[in-house]
Coordinates of C-alpha atoms and ligand atoms in Angstrom, one line a residue:
M1 CA 0.0 0.2 -0.1
K2 CA 1.4 3.5 -1.0
K3 CA 2.5 5.6 1.8
K4 CA 1.3 9.2 1.8
E5 CA 3.3 11.9 3.3
F6 CA 2.4 14.5 6.0
K7 CA 2.4 18.1 5.0
T8 CA 5.6 19.8 6.0
E9 CA 4.4 21.6 9.0
S10 CA 2.9 18.5 10.4
K11 CA 6.2 16.7 9.9
K12 CA 8.1 19.1 11.9
I13 CA 5.6 19.0 14.7
L14 CA 5.7 15.1 14.6
N15 CA 9.4 15.3 14.7
M16 CA 9.2 17.4 17.9
M17 CA 6.7 15.0 19.4
I18 CA 8.7 12.0 18.6
N19 CA 12.2 12.9 19.5
S20 CA 11.5 14.9 22.6
I21 CA 10.6 13.6 26.1
Y22 CA 8.4 16.1 27.9
T23 CA 7.7 16.2 31.7
N24 CA 4.0 15.9 31.2
E25 CA 3.7 13.8 28.1
E26 CA 0.6 12.2 29.9
I27 CA -1.5 14.7 28.5
F28 CA -1.7 12.6 25.4
L29 CA -4.7 11.0 27.0
R30 CA -6.6 14.3 27.6
E31 CA -6.2 15.3 23.8
L32 CA -7.5 12.0 22.6
I33 CA -10.5 12.1 25.0
S34 CA -11.2 15.7 24.4
N35 CA -11.4 14.8 20.7
A36 CA -13.7 12.0 21.5
S37 CA -15.9 14.3 23.4
D38 CA -16.0 16.7 20.5
A39 CA -16.9 13.9 18.0
L40 CA -20.0 12.9 20.5
D41 CA -20.8 16.5 20.9
K42 CA -21.0 16.7 17.1
L43 CA -23.1 13.5 16.8
Y44 CA -25.5 14.8 19.4
Y45 CA -25.9 18.2 17.9
R46 CA -26.6 16.8 14.4
S47 CA -29.3 14.5 16.1
L48 CA -31.2 17.4 17.3
T49 CA -32.0 18.8 13.9
D50 CA -31.8 15.6 12.0
K51 CA -34.8 13.6 12.7
K52 CA -33.5 10.4 11.0
L53 CA -30.8 10.0 13.7
D54 CA -32.1 8.2 16.8
I55 CA -29.4 9.0 19.3
K56 CA -29.9 9.0 23.0
K57 CA -27.5 11.3 25.2
E58 CA -26.9 8.7 27.7
D59 CA -25.6 6.0 25.1
L60 CA -22.9 8.4 24.1
K61 CA -19.6 7.2 25.6
I62 CA -16.0 7.2 25.8
K63 CA -14.0 4.0 26.6
V64 CA -10.3 3.7 27.6
S65 CA -8.7 0.3 27.7
F66 CA -5.3 -0.9 27.9
D67 CA -3.3 -4.3 27.1
K68 CA -0.2 -4.5 29.0
D69 CA 1.3 -7.5 27.2
A70 CA 0.6 -6.1 23.9
R71 CA 1.7 -2.7 25.2
L72 CA -1.6 -1.2 23.6
I73 CA -3.9 1.7 24.8
T74 CA -7.3 2.3 23.2
V75 CA -9.5 5.2 23.3
S76 CA -12.8 4.8 21.8
D77 CA -16.0 6.6 21.0
N78 CA -19.4 6.3 19.4
G79 CA -19.3 9.7 18.0
I80 CA -19.5 11.1 14.6
G81 CA -16.7 9.2 13.3
M82 CA -14.8 10.2 10.1
T83 CA -14.9 9.4 6.5
K84 CA -12.0 8.5 4.3
E85 CA -11.4 12.1 3.3
E86 CA -11.9 13.4 6.8
L87 CA -9.2 10.9 8.2
E88 CA -7.0 12.1 5.3
N89 CA -7.8 16.0 5.9
N90 CA -7.9 16.0 9.7
L91 CA -4.9 13.7 10.4
G92 CA -2.7 14.3 7.5
T93 CA -2.6 17.9 8.1
I94 CA -1.5 19.8 11.3
A95 CA -4.4 20.8 13.3
R96 CA -5.0 24.4 14.5
S97 CA -3.7 23.8 17.9
G98 CA -0.6 22.3 16.4
S99 CA 0.1 25.3 14.0
E100 CA -0.4 27.7 16.9
L101 CA 2.4 25.9 18.7
F102 CA 4.5 25.8 15.5
K103 CA 4.3 29.7 15.3
L104 CA 5.5 30.1 18.8
Q105 CA 8.5 27.7 18.4
H106 CA 9.4 29.8 15.4
E107 CA 9.2 33.0 17.2
K108 CA 11.0 32.3 20.1
D109 CA 13.5 30.2 18.5
E110 CA 13.9 28.2 21.7
K111 CA 12.6 24.9 23.1
I112 CA 9.5 25.8 25.2
D113 CA 7.6 23.6 27.5
I114 CA 5.1 22.9 25.0
I115 CA 2.9 20.6 27.0
G116 CA 0.8 22.3 29.9
Q117 CA 1.1 25.4 27.6
F118 CA -0.9 24.2 24.5
G119 CA -3.4 21.6 23.4
V120 CA -1.3 19.8 20.9
G121 CA -3.8 17.6 19.8
F122 CA -4.0 14.2 18.2
Y123 CA -0.1 14.2 17.3
S124 CA 0.7 14.2 20.9
S125 CA 0.0 10.3 20.9
F126 CA 3.5 10.0 19.2
M127 CA 5.1 11.2 22.4
V128 CA 4.4 7.8 24.0
S129 CA 3.6 5.6 20.8
D130 CA 5.8 4.4 18.0
K131 CA 2.6 3.3 15.9
V132 CA -0.8 4.9 16.1
S133 CA -3.8 3.5 14.2
V134 CA -7.3 5.1 13.7
L135 CA -10.2 3.2 12.7
S136 CA -13.2 5.0 12.2
R137 CA -16.6 5.0 10.6
S138 CA -18.6 8.2 9.8
I139 CA -22.3 8.4 10.7
D140 CA -22.8 9.4 7.1
S141 CA -21.1 6.1 5.6
D142 CA -21.7 2.4 6.0
K143 CA -17.6 1.8 5.2
A144 CA -15.0 2.0 7.7
F145 CA -11.3 2.8 7.2
L146 CA -8.0 2.3 8.9
W147 CA -5.5 5.2 9.2
E148 CA -2.2 4.0 10.6
S149 CA 1.2 5.8 10.9
E150 CA 4.5 5.0 12.5
G151 CA 5.5 8.7 12.6
V152 CA 7.0 11.1 10.0
D153 CA 7.5 8.6 7.3
G154 CA 3.7 9.0 6.4
Y155 CA 0.8 7.2 6.8
T156 CA -1.6 4.6 5.0
I157 CA -5.5 4.5 4.8
S158 CA -7.0 1.1 4.1
D159 CA -10.6 -0.3 4.0
A160 CA -11.8 -1.7 7.2
D161 CA -14.8 -3.1 9.1
M162 CA -16.8 -1.6 12.0
D163 CA -20.4 -2.4 13.2
S164 CA -21.5 1.3 13.7
N165 CA -20.4 4.8 13.7
G166 CA -17.3 6.1 16.0
T167 CA -13.7 6.0 16.1
V168 CA -11.2 3.7 17.9
I169 CA -7.8 5.0 18.4
T170 CA -5.1 2.6 19.2
L171 CA -1.7 3.4 20.6
H172 CA 1.4 1.2 20.4
I173 CA 3.3 2.1 23.4
K174 CA 6.9 2.7 22.9
E175 CA 9.5 0.3 24.6
D176 CA 10.9 1.5 27.9
L177 CA 14.0 3.2 27.8
E178 CA 16.7 3.0 30.5
N179 CA 15.7 6.4 32.1
H180 CA 12.1 6.4 30.8
Q181 CA 9.4 3.9 31.7
Y182 CA 6.6 4.1 28.9
S183 CA 5.0 1.1 30.6
E184 CA 3.7 3.3 33.4
Y185 CA 1.0 4.2 31.1
L186 CA 0.0 0.6 30.8
D187 CA -1.3 0.6 34.3
E188 CA -5.0 1.0 35.6
Y189 CA -4.6 3.3 38.6
N190 CA -2.1 5.6 36.4
L191 CA -4.6 5.7 33.7
E192 CA -7.5 6.6 36.0
R193 CA -5.3 9.0 37.8
I194 CA -4.7 10.9 34.3
I195 CA -8.4 10.8 33.4
K196 CA -9.4 12.3 36.9
K197 CA -6.9 15.0 36.4
Y198 CA -7.4 16.3 33.1
S199 CA -10.9 15.0 31.8
D200 CA -13.1 14.9 35.1
Y201 CA -15.4 17.6 33.7
I202 CA -15.9 15.9 30.2
T203 CA -19.8 15.8 29.9
Y204 CA -19.9 12.2 28.7
P205 CA -19.0 9.1 30.6
I206 CA -15.5 7.8 30.3
M207 CA -15.5 4.2 30.9
M208 CA -12.8 1.8 32.1
D209 CA -12.9 -1.8 32.8
K210 CA -12.2 -2.4 36.3
E211 CA -11.6 -5.5 38.6
V212 CA -14.2 -5.5 41.3
D213 CA -14.4 -8.7 43.5
K214 CA -12.4 -10.6 41.1
K215 CA -15.0 -9.7 38.4
I216 CA -14.3 -7.3 35.5
E217 CA -16.9 -4.4 35.6
E218 CA -17.3 -1.3 33.5
Q219 CA -16.8 2.0 35.4
T220 CA -17.4 5.6 34.9
I221 CA -14.2 7.3 35.7
N222 CA -15.2 11.0 35.5
S223 CA -17.5 13.2 37.6
M224 CA -18.9 14.6 34.4
V225 CA -19.7 17.8 36.2
P226 CA -18.1 20.6 34.0
I227 CA -15.6 22.8 36.1
W228 CA -18.1 25.9 35.3
K229 CA -20.9 24.0 37.0
K230 CA -19.1 23.4 40.3
D231 CA -19.2 25.4 43.2
K232 CA -16.4 28.1 43.4
K233 CA -15.3 26.6 46.7
D234 CA -14.7 23.2 45.4
V235 CA -12.3 24.3 42.7
K236 CA -8.7 25.3 43.0
D237 CA -7.5 28.5 41.3
E238 CA -4.9 26.2 39.7
D239 CA -7.7 24.1 38.2
Y240 CA -9.3 27.1 36.8
N241 CA -5.9 28.3 35.3
N242 CA -5.1 24.9 33.9
F243 CA -8.6 25.0 32.3
Y244 CA -8.2 28.3 30.8
K245 CA -4.5 27.6 29.3
D246 CA -5.7 24.3 27.9
R247 CA -8.7 25.7 26.3
Y248 CA -7.8 29.1 25.0
Y249 CA -4.2 28.1 24.1
D250 CA -2.5 30.6 26.4
Y251 CA 0.6 29.8 28.0
D252 CA 0.1 32.2 31.0
N253 CA -2.5 32.2 33.7
P254 CA -5.4 34.5 33.3
L255 CA -5.3 38.0 34.9
H256 CA -8.6 37.7 36.3
I257 CA -11.2 34.8 36.7
I258 CA -15.0 35.7 36.7
K259 CA -17.4 33.1 37.9
S260 CA -20.9 33.8 37.9
K261 CA -24.2 32.1 38.7
V262 CA -27.3 33.9 37.8
E263 CA -30.9 32.9 38.6
G264 CA -33.9 35.0 37.5
L265 CA -35.1 36.3 34.3
V266 CA -32.4 34.3 32.5
T267 CA -30.5 31.5 34.3
Y268 CA -27.0 30.6 33.5
D269 CA -23.6 29.8 34.8
A270 CA -20.6 31.7 33.4
L271 CA -16.9 31.3 33.8
L272 CA -15.0 34.0 32.4
F273 CA -11.4 34.9 32.1
I274 CA -9.6 38.1 31.4
P275 CA -6.2 37.0 29.9
S276 CA -3.0 38.7 31.3
H277 CA -1.9 39.7 27.8
A278 CA -3.2 40.4 24.4
T279 CA -2.6 37.4 22.2
S280 CA -0.7 38.0 18.9
D281 CA -3.7 38.1 16.8
Y282 CA -5.7 40.1 19.2
Y283 CA -5.2 43.3 17.2
T284 CA -5.6 41.9 13.8
K285 CA -8.6 41.4 11.6
E286 CA -8.4 37.5 12.1
Y287 CA -9.4 37.7 15.8
E288 CA -13.0 36.8 16.4
K289 CA -14.6 37.5 19.8
G290 CA -17.0 35.3 21.4
L291 CA -17.7 33.0 24.3
E292 CA -18.5 29.3 24.1
L293 CA -22.1 28.7 24.5
F294 CA -23.6 25.5 26.2
S295 CA -27.0 24.4 27.0
K296 CA -27.1 21.9 29.8
G297 CA -23.5 21.0 29.3
V298 CA -24.0 20.4 25.6
L299 CA -21.7 22.6 23.3
I300 CA -24.0 24.9 21.0
T301 CA -21.2 27.0 19.5
N302 CA -17.7 27.5 20.4
K303 CA -17.8 31.2 19.4
C304 CA -21.0 33.0 20.3
S305 CA -20.0 36.5 19.3
D306 CA -23.3 38.0 20.4
L307 CA -22.6 37.4 24.1
L308 CA -19.7 39.9 24.0
P309 CA -19.7 43.5 23.1
D310 CA -16.6 44.7 21.0
Y311 CA -15.1 46.6 23.9
F312 CA -14.9 43.5 25.8
S313 CA -13.8 41.2 22.9
F314 CA -10.9 40.3 25.0
V315 CA -12.9 38.2 27.4
K316 CA -12.8 34.4 27.1
G317 CA -14.8 31.6 28.7
V318 CA -18.0 29.7 28.7
V319 CA -21.6 30.4 29.2
D320 CA -23.8 27.5 30.1
S321 CA -27.8 28.2 30.1
E322 CA -30.7 25.9 30.3
D323 CA -32.9 28.7 28.9
I324 CA -31.4 28.3 25.4
D325 CA -33.0 25.7 23.2
L326 CA -30.8 23.1 22.1
N327 CA -32.4 23.2 18.8
I328 CA -31.4 26.7 18.2
S329 CA -29.5 27.2 14.8
R330 CA -26.4 29.4 14.8
E331 CA -28.1 32.0 12.4
T332 CA -31.0 32.7 14.9
L333 CA -28.7 32.8 18.1
Q334 CA -28.3 36.6 17.0
K335 CA -32.2 37.5 17.4
N336 CA -32.4 35.4 20.4
H337 CA -33.9 37.1 23.3
Q338 CA -32.2 34.9 25.9
V339 CA -28.9 35.3 24.2
K340 CA -29.6 39.0 24.3
S341 CA -30.4 39.2 28.0
I342 CA -27.7 37.0 28.9
A343 CA -25.2 39.3 26.9
R344 CA -26.5 42.4 28.8
S345 CA -26.1 40.7 32.1
I346 CA -22.5 39.5 31.4
E347 CA -21.6 43.1 30.0
S348 CA -22.5 44.5 33.4
K349 CA -20.7 41.6 35.2
I350 CA -17.6 42.3 33.3
K351 CA -17.8 46.0 34.0
K352 CA -18.3 45.4 37.8
E353 CA -15.5 42.9 38.0
L354 CA -13.2 45.3 36.3
L355 CA -14.1 48.2 38.8
E356 CA -13.5 45.8 41.7
L357 CA -10.2 44.8 40.1
L358 CA -9.4 48.4 39.9
K359 CA -10.3 49.2 43.4
E360 CA -8.7 45.9 45.0
K361 CA -5.8 45.2 42.8
R362 CA -4.5 48.3 41.2
E363 CA -1.5 46.8 39.6
D364 CA -3.5 44.1 38.0
Y365 CA -5.9 46.6 36.8
E366 CA -3.4 48.6 35.3
K367 CA -1.8 45.8 33.5
F368 CA -5.0 45.0 32.1
F369 CA -5.8 48.6 30.7
K370 CA -2.2 48.6 29.2
E371 CA -3.3 45.5 27.4
F372 CA -6.9 46.1 26.4
G373 CA -7.5 49.8 27.2
N374 CA -7.8 50.6 23.6
G375 CA -10.6 48.5 23.1
I376 CA -12.5 50.6 25.8
K377 CA -11.4 53.8 24.3
Y378 CA -12.5 52.6 20.9
G379 CA -15.7 51.6 22.6
I380 CA -16.5 55.3 23.5
Y381 CA -15.1 56.8 20.3
S382 CA -16.7 54.4 17.7
S383 CA -20.3 54.5 19.3
F384 CA -20.0 58.4 19.2
G385 CA -20.3 58.5 22.7
M386 CA -23.1 56.2 23.2
N387 CA -21.4 54.0 25.7
K388 CA -19.7 57.0 27.6
E389 CA -21.6 56.2 30.7
L390 CA -20.9 52.7 30.8
L391 CA -17.3 52.7 29.8
Q392 CA -15.9 56.0 31.3
D393 CA -15.1 54.8 34.8
L394 CA -12.7 52.1 33.2
L395 CA -10.6 54.7 31.4
M396 CA -6.9 55.5 32.5
F397 CA -4.6 58.2 31.5
T398 CA -1.3 59.0 32.6
S399 CA -1.2 62.1 34.7
S400 CA 1.1 64.9 35.7
H401 CA 0.2 63.9 39.3
E402 CA 3.1 61.6 40.3
D403 CA 3.3 60.5 36.5
K404 CA 1.3 57.6 37.2
L405 CA -2.0 56.3 35.5
T406 CA -5.0 57.9 36.8
T407 CA -8.9 57.5 36.5
L408 CA -11.0 60.5 35.6
A409 CA -12.7 60.1 39.0
E410 CA -9.4 60.2 40.7
Y411 CA -8.5 63.2 38.6
K412 CA -11.7 65.0 39.8
E413 CA -11.1 64.4 43.5
R414 CA -7.9 65.9 43.4
I415 CA -9.0 69.2 41.5
K416 CA -8.6 72.0 43.9
D417 CA -10.8 75.1 44.1
D418 CA -13.8 75.1 41.9
N419 CA -12.0 74.4 38.5
N420 CA -14.5 72.6 36.4
K421 CA -11.9 71.3 34.0
I422 CA -9.9 68.6 33.2
Y423 CA -6.7 69.6 31.4
Y424 CA -4.9 67.4 28.8
A425 CA -2.0 67.7 26.3
A426 CA -1.5 65.2 23.5
G427 CA 1.6 64.2 21.8
E428 CA 4.0 61.2 21.2
S429 CA 5.7 61.1 24.6
I430 CA 5.3 62.2 28.2
D431 CA 8.7 64.0 28.0
K432 CA 7.8 66.1 25.0
L433 CA 4.5 67.0 26.5
K434 CA 6.3 68.2 29.7
N435 CA 8.6 70.3 27.8
M436 CA 5.7 72.3 26.0
P437 CA 5.5 75.6 27.6
Q438 CA 1.7 75.7 27.9
V439 CA 1.9 72.4 29.8
E440 CA 4.9 73.6 32.2
N441 CA 2.9 76.7 32.9
L442 CA -0.2 74.8 34.2
I443 CA 1.9 72.4 36.2
D444 CA 3.7 75.2 37.8
K445 CA 0.6 76.6 38.8
G446 CA -0.3 73.2 40.5
I447 CA -2.8 72.2 37.8
E448 CA -2.8 68.5 37.0
V449 CA -2.7 67.6 33.2
L450 CA -3.3 64.4 31.4
F451 CA -0.6 63.3 29.0
L452 CA -2.5 61.7 26.1
T453 CA 0.2 59.6 24.4
D454 CA -2.1 57.0 22.6
Y455 CA -3.4 58.1 19.1
L456 CA -6.8 57.2 20.4
D457 CA -6.9 59.2 23.6
E458 CA -7.9 62.6 22.2
F459 CA -10.6 61.2 19.9
T460 CA -11.9 59.5 23.0
I461 CA -11.8 62.5 25.1
K462 CA -13.3 64.7 22.3
T463 CA -16.2 62.4 21.8
M464 CA -17.0 62.3 25.5
N465 CA -16.7 66.1 25.7
K466 CA -17.3 66.4 29.3
F467 CA -16.7 63.8 32.4
E468 CA -19.7 64.3 34.6
E469 CA -19.8 68.2 35.1
L470 CA -16.1 68.6 34.0
E471 CA -15.1 69.9 30.7
F472 CA -11.8 68.6 29.0
V473 CA -9.7 71.5 28.1
N474 CA -6.6 71.1 25.8
A475 CA -3.6 72.6 27.8
L476 CA -2.6 74.4 24.3
D477 CA -6.0 76.0 24.0
E478 CA -5.9 77.2 27.6
K479 CA -3.5 79.7 27.7
Q480 CA -4.9 82.2 25.0
D481 CA -7.7 83.0 27.5
E482 CA -4.9 84.3 29.7
E483 CA -3.5 86.8 27.5
T484 CA -2.3 89.8 29.5
D485 CA -3.4 93.3 28.3
E486 CA 0.2 94.3 27.9
I487 CA 0.6 91.4 25.5
K488 CA -2.6 92.2 23.8
K489 CA -1.4 95.8 23.2
L490 CA 1.9 94.5 22.1
N491 CA 0.2 92.3 19.3
E492 CA -2.1 95.3 18.4
D493 CA 0.8 97.6 18.0
N494 CA 2.9 95.3 16.0
K495 CA 0.0 94.0 13.6
E496 CA 1.9 94.9 10.5
L497 CA 5.1 92.7 11.4
L498 CA 2.7 89.9 12.6
N499 CA 0.6 89.8 9.4
L500 CA 3.8 89.9 7.3
M501 CA 5.0 86.8 9.1
K502 CA 1.6 85.1 9.0
D503 CA 1.4 85.5 5.3
T504 CA 4.9 84.3 4.7
V505 CA 4.4 81.1 6.5
G506 CA 0.9 80.8 5.4
I507 CA -0.8 80.0 8.7
K508 CA -3.7 81.4 10.9
G509 CA -1.9 83.8 12.9
V510 CA 1.4 84.9 14.6
K511 CA 1.5 86.3 18.0
F512 CA 3.9 87.3 20.7
S513 CA 3.8 85.6 24.0
D514 CA 5.2 86.0 27.6
N515 CA 4.3 82.5 28.4
L516 CA 6.9 80.3 26.8
K517 CA 9.7 80.1 29.5
N518 CA 12.8 79.3 27.6
H519 CA 11.4 78.2 24.2
P520 CA 11.8 80.8 21.5
V521 CA 8.7 79.8 19.6
S522 CA 5.8 77.4 20.0
L523 CA 2.5 76.6 18.0
I524 CA -1.0 76.3 19.2
S525 CA -4.1 75.5 17.3
E526 CA -7.3 77.7 17.1
G527 CA -10.5 75.6 16.2
E528 CA -11.6 72.1 16.5
L529 CA -8.9 70.1 15.2
S530 CA -6.0 70.0 17.5
L531 CA -2.3 69.5 16.2
E532 CA -2.3 66.2 17.8
M533 CA -5.3 65.0 15.9
E534 CA -3.9 66.5 12.7
K535 CA -0.9 64.1 13.2
V536 CA -3.1 61.2 13.7
L537 CA -5.2 62.1 10.8
K538 CA -2.2 62.6 8.6
A539 CA -1.0 59.1 9.2
M540 CA -4.2 57.7 7.8
P541 CA -4.6 57.2 4.0
N542 CA -6.6 59.7 1.9
A543 CA -6.2 62.4 4.6
N544 CA -4.9 65.0 2.3
G545 CA -5.7 68.6 3.3
V546 CA -6.4 68.1 7.1
E547 CA -4.8 70.8 8.9
A548 CA -5.3 72.4 12.2
S549 CA -5.5 76.3 12.0
K550 CA -1.9 77.1 13.5
V551 CA -1.0 79.9 15.6
L552 CA 2.8 80.8 15.8
L553 CA 4.0 82.2 19.2
I554 CA 7.1 84.2 19.7
N555 CA 8.5 84.4 23.0
I556 CA 9.0 88.0 23.8
N557 CA 11.5 87.0 26.6
H558 CA 13.9 85.5 23.9
P559 CA 16.4 87.3 21.8
V560 CA 14.8 86.2 18.7
Y561 CA 12.0 88.7 19.7
K562 CA 14.3 91.7 19.6
K563 CA 15.9 90.5 16.2
I564 CA 12.5 90.3 14.4
V565 CA 11.4 93.6 15.7
S566 CA 14.6 95.2 14.5
L567 CA 14.5 93.6 11.1
H568 CA 11.1 95.0 10.7
N569 CA 12.0 98.5 11.8
N570 CA 15.0 98.5 9.4
G571 CA 12.9 97.5 6.7
E572 CA 14.9 94.1 6.0
S573 CA 11.8 92.1 5.0
D574 CA 13.7 89.5 2.8
K575 CA 15.6 88.4 5.9
L576 CA 12.6 88.7 8.1
K577 CA 10.6 86.5 5.8
D578 CA 13.5 83.8 5.7
Y579 CA 13.8 84.1 9.6
S580 CA 9.8 83.4 9.8
K581 CA 9.9 80.4 7.9
V582 CA 12.9 79.0 10.0
L583 CA 11.2 79.8 13.2
Y584 CA 7.8 78.5 12.0
N585 CA 9.7 75.2 11.1
M586 CA 11.4 75.1 14.6
A587 CA 7.8 75.4 16.2
L588 CA 6.6 72.5 14.0
L589 CA 9.6 70.4 15.4
I590 CA 9.1 71.4 18.9
N591 CA 5.3 70.4 18.7
G592 CA 6.2 67.0 17.2
L593 CA 5.0 67.9 13.7
S594 CA 7.2 67.6 10.6
V595 CA 8.6 70.6 8.7
T596 CA 6.7 71.5 5.4
N597 CA 9.5 71.9 3.1
P598 CA 12.9 70.6 4.1
N599 CA 14.7 71.6 0.9
E600 CA 13.7 75.4 1.4
L601 CA 14.5 75.2 5.3
T602 CA 18.0 73.7 4.3
N603 CA 18.7 76.5 1.9
I604 CA 17.8 79.2 4.2
V605 CA 19.8 77.7 7.1
C606 CA 22.9 76.8 5.0
D607 CA 22.7 80.2 3.4
M608 CA 22.8 81.9 6.8
I609 CA 25.6 79.8 8.2
S610 CA 27.8 80.7 5.0
K611 CA 27.2 84.4 5.4
E612 CA 28.3 84.1 9.2
Ligands
ADP701 P1 -7.9 19.7 17.2 O1 -8.7 18.6 18.0 O2 -7.1 20.7 17.7 O3 -8.7 20.2 16.0 P2 -6.5 17.2 16.6 O4 -5.0 17.0 15.9 O5 -6.5 16.7 17.8 O6 -6.7 18.8 16.6 O7 -7.4 16.5 15.6 C1 -7.7 17.0 14.3 C2 -9.0 16.7 13.8 O8 -9.3 15.2 13.6 C3 -10.2 17.0 15.0 O9 -10.5 18.5 14.7 C4 -11.3 16.2 14.2 O10 -12.0 16.8 13.3 C5 -10.7 15.0 13.9 N1 -10.8 14.0 15.0 C6 -9.9 13.7 15.8 N2 -10.3 12.7 16.8 C7 -11.5 12.3 16.5 C8 -12.5 11.4 16.9 N3 -12.2 10.6 17.8 N4 -13.5 11.4 16.3 C9 -14.0 12.1 15.2 N5 -13.2 13.1 14.7 C10 -11.7 13.3 15.3

């Protein structure tokens, strides 16, 4: 019989499985049982809509047996089974979990402790076996097939016999090595221990033949109560963590676990997790939000996106509700009232838990916000403020108060006097923002300023408009109100000079200022669009022509001021025009924008240097 080759990626994973010895290789059994349970789920789910199938839930079973002398372990199920094509496609190609692992291996380029970090699927059998065979008959076929493989060389598929649908997986356990006893798996107590440890919550009975009073008796090994149905006090944190890591392919423990049992208008159990970090695909288009949805322990869909709003899309977990009809089709889930009210209830639960985390475990919350805060901001911004009330208390920004993250409520508490404003400055780094003259001035006066360094920050704040009764005020806009009479008069008296400069650089205005500390010049914007928003918009495609209305400020306490006035008084307008351009470009740079015409600027400056 002709051997077929595995796909390249599959081969590499297989190689890793075969050639490495892992500390907890025992999880091979968990993987096989979990596949069997999926196959039973699929069959049961099908039977609910396909009336020709007469399937009773209590008949669906998984059986684990072993033969010590022949060195065999078998895991069988009477689930949906596989056709010849499915055997080929499912077992000849690397499965999702495997490719996930493969990516990780590549990124880090180092041996990682695979097991316990990832579900590695069917291929993990090769950690303990030198030959694996899969006998299977699909519910859609009366023919059975046998898939066999001794590892990387490839696999064969041949015709076989089987009375009914299901799958029997047989592992030929490796011979013992001097320092590695594979025989330990050919032992009743050990197998039972492994099943209890990893597969206790599987909702179908996992049977083993056991000797009781010298007679062989079939017994159920698992308790069949899913972990989310168990009482919180009966489950160790470690068990929740392991469940999370296995199920959602994370190698870190979750940051926070939410266990919720709700009875009332809707009844459901939820076990939710807030991951400790965003997965590599989280901020990509491929990421799909959603929770697993069960009805009385039977899986309805493994990604019900309607249960989670976009701004909480980082949450993973399980919802189990007897109110959801098992027969519900995936298409009608969206319109289902129960699903909607569970979603609402979950949304407020998640918010409540996050606020509690903020209160009780500040560090964890900050970690969470750094990872997932953008989703929350986007939730406010993209809904044009509709979700403001719901989400505003979850926001954090870095503040000039101790340079730490703060919530808006905390800012409010620290406001002195009857100032009804929240000041902010937007820019690419805190250091740059702190050096802005307008910001320095506010901080010197004891006013707290929020540093908005994330590109979504200012949009979020503009969308919100206010936090409770407090108005958001851009620090750069603030100073205009404070122009002294003296400066006003100076600007009036020098109108001609200032207009000449303004027309030369082509902006909204040029003004003198006594508020710039040591900076020769600065820029402010007048109007809705701030300098920072201009930067963000300019970075987007097709954003030609977006410009903030800029006003150039010139420091009257800086020597450049005197120079400009004297050039003007002496009628040296060519020089004045050149200097205006240089000063404007310096101001652009100070404010983190790029110069408009680098060639012209270079020519002017080089000209000045040559004449020096
Ligand atoms: P994963 O379970 O992560 O998809 P596996 O490598 O463990 O990856 O399995 C690959 C596929 O083979 C499964 O998705 C499933 O379609 C099929 N399969 C495995 N075991 C069984 C089984 N006992 N019954 C039916 N199909 C199975």
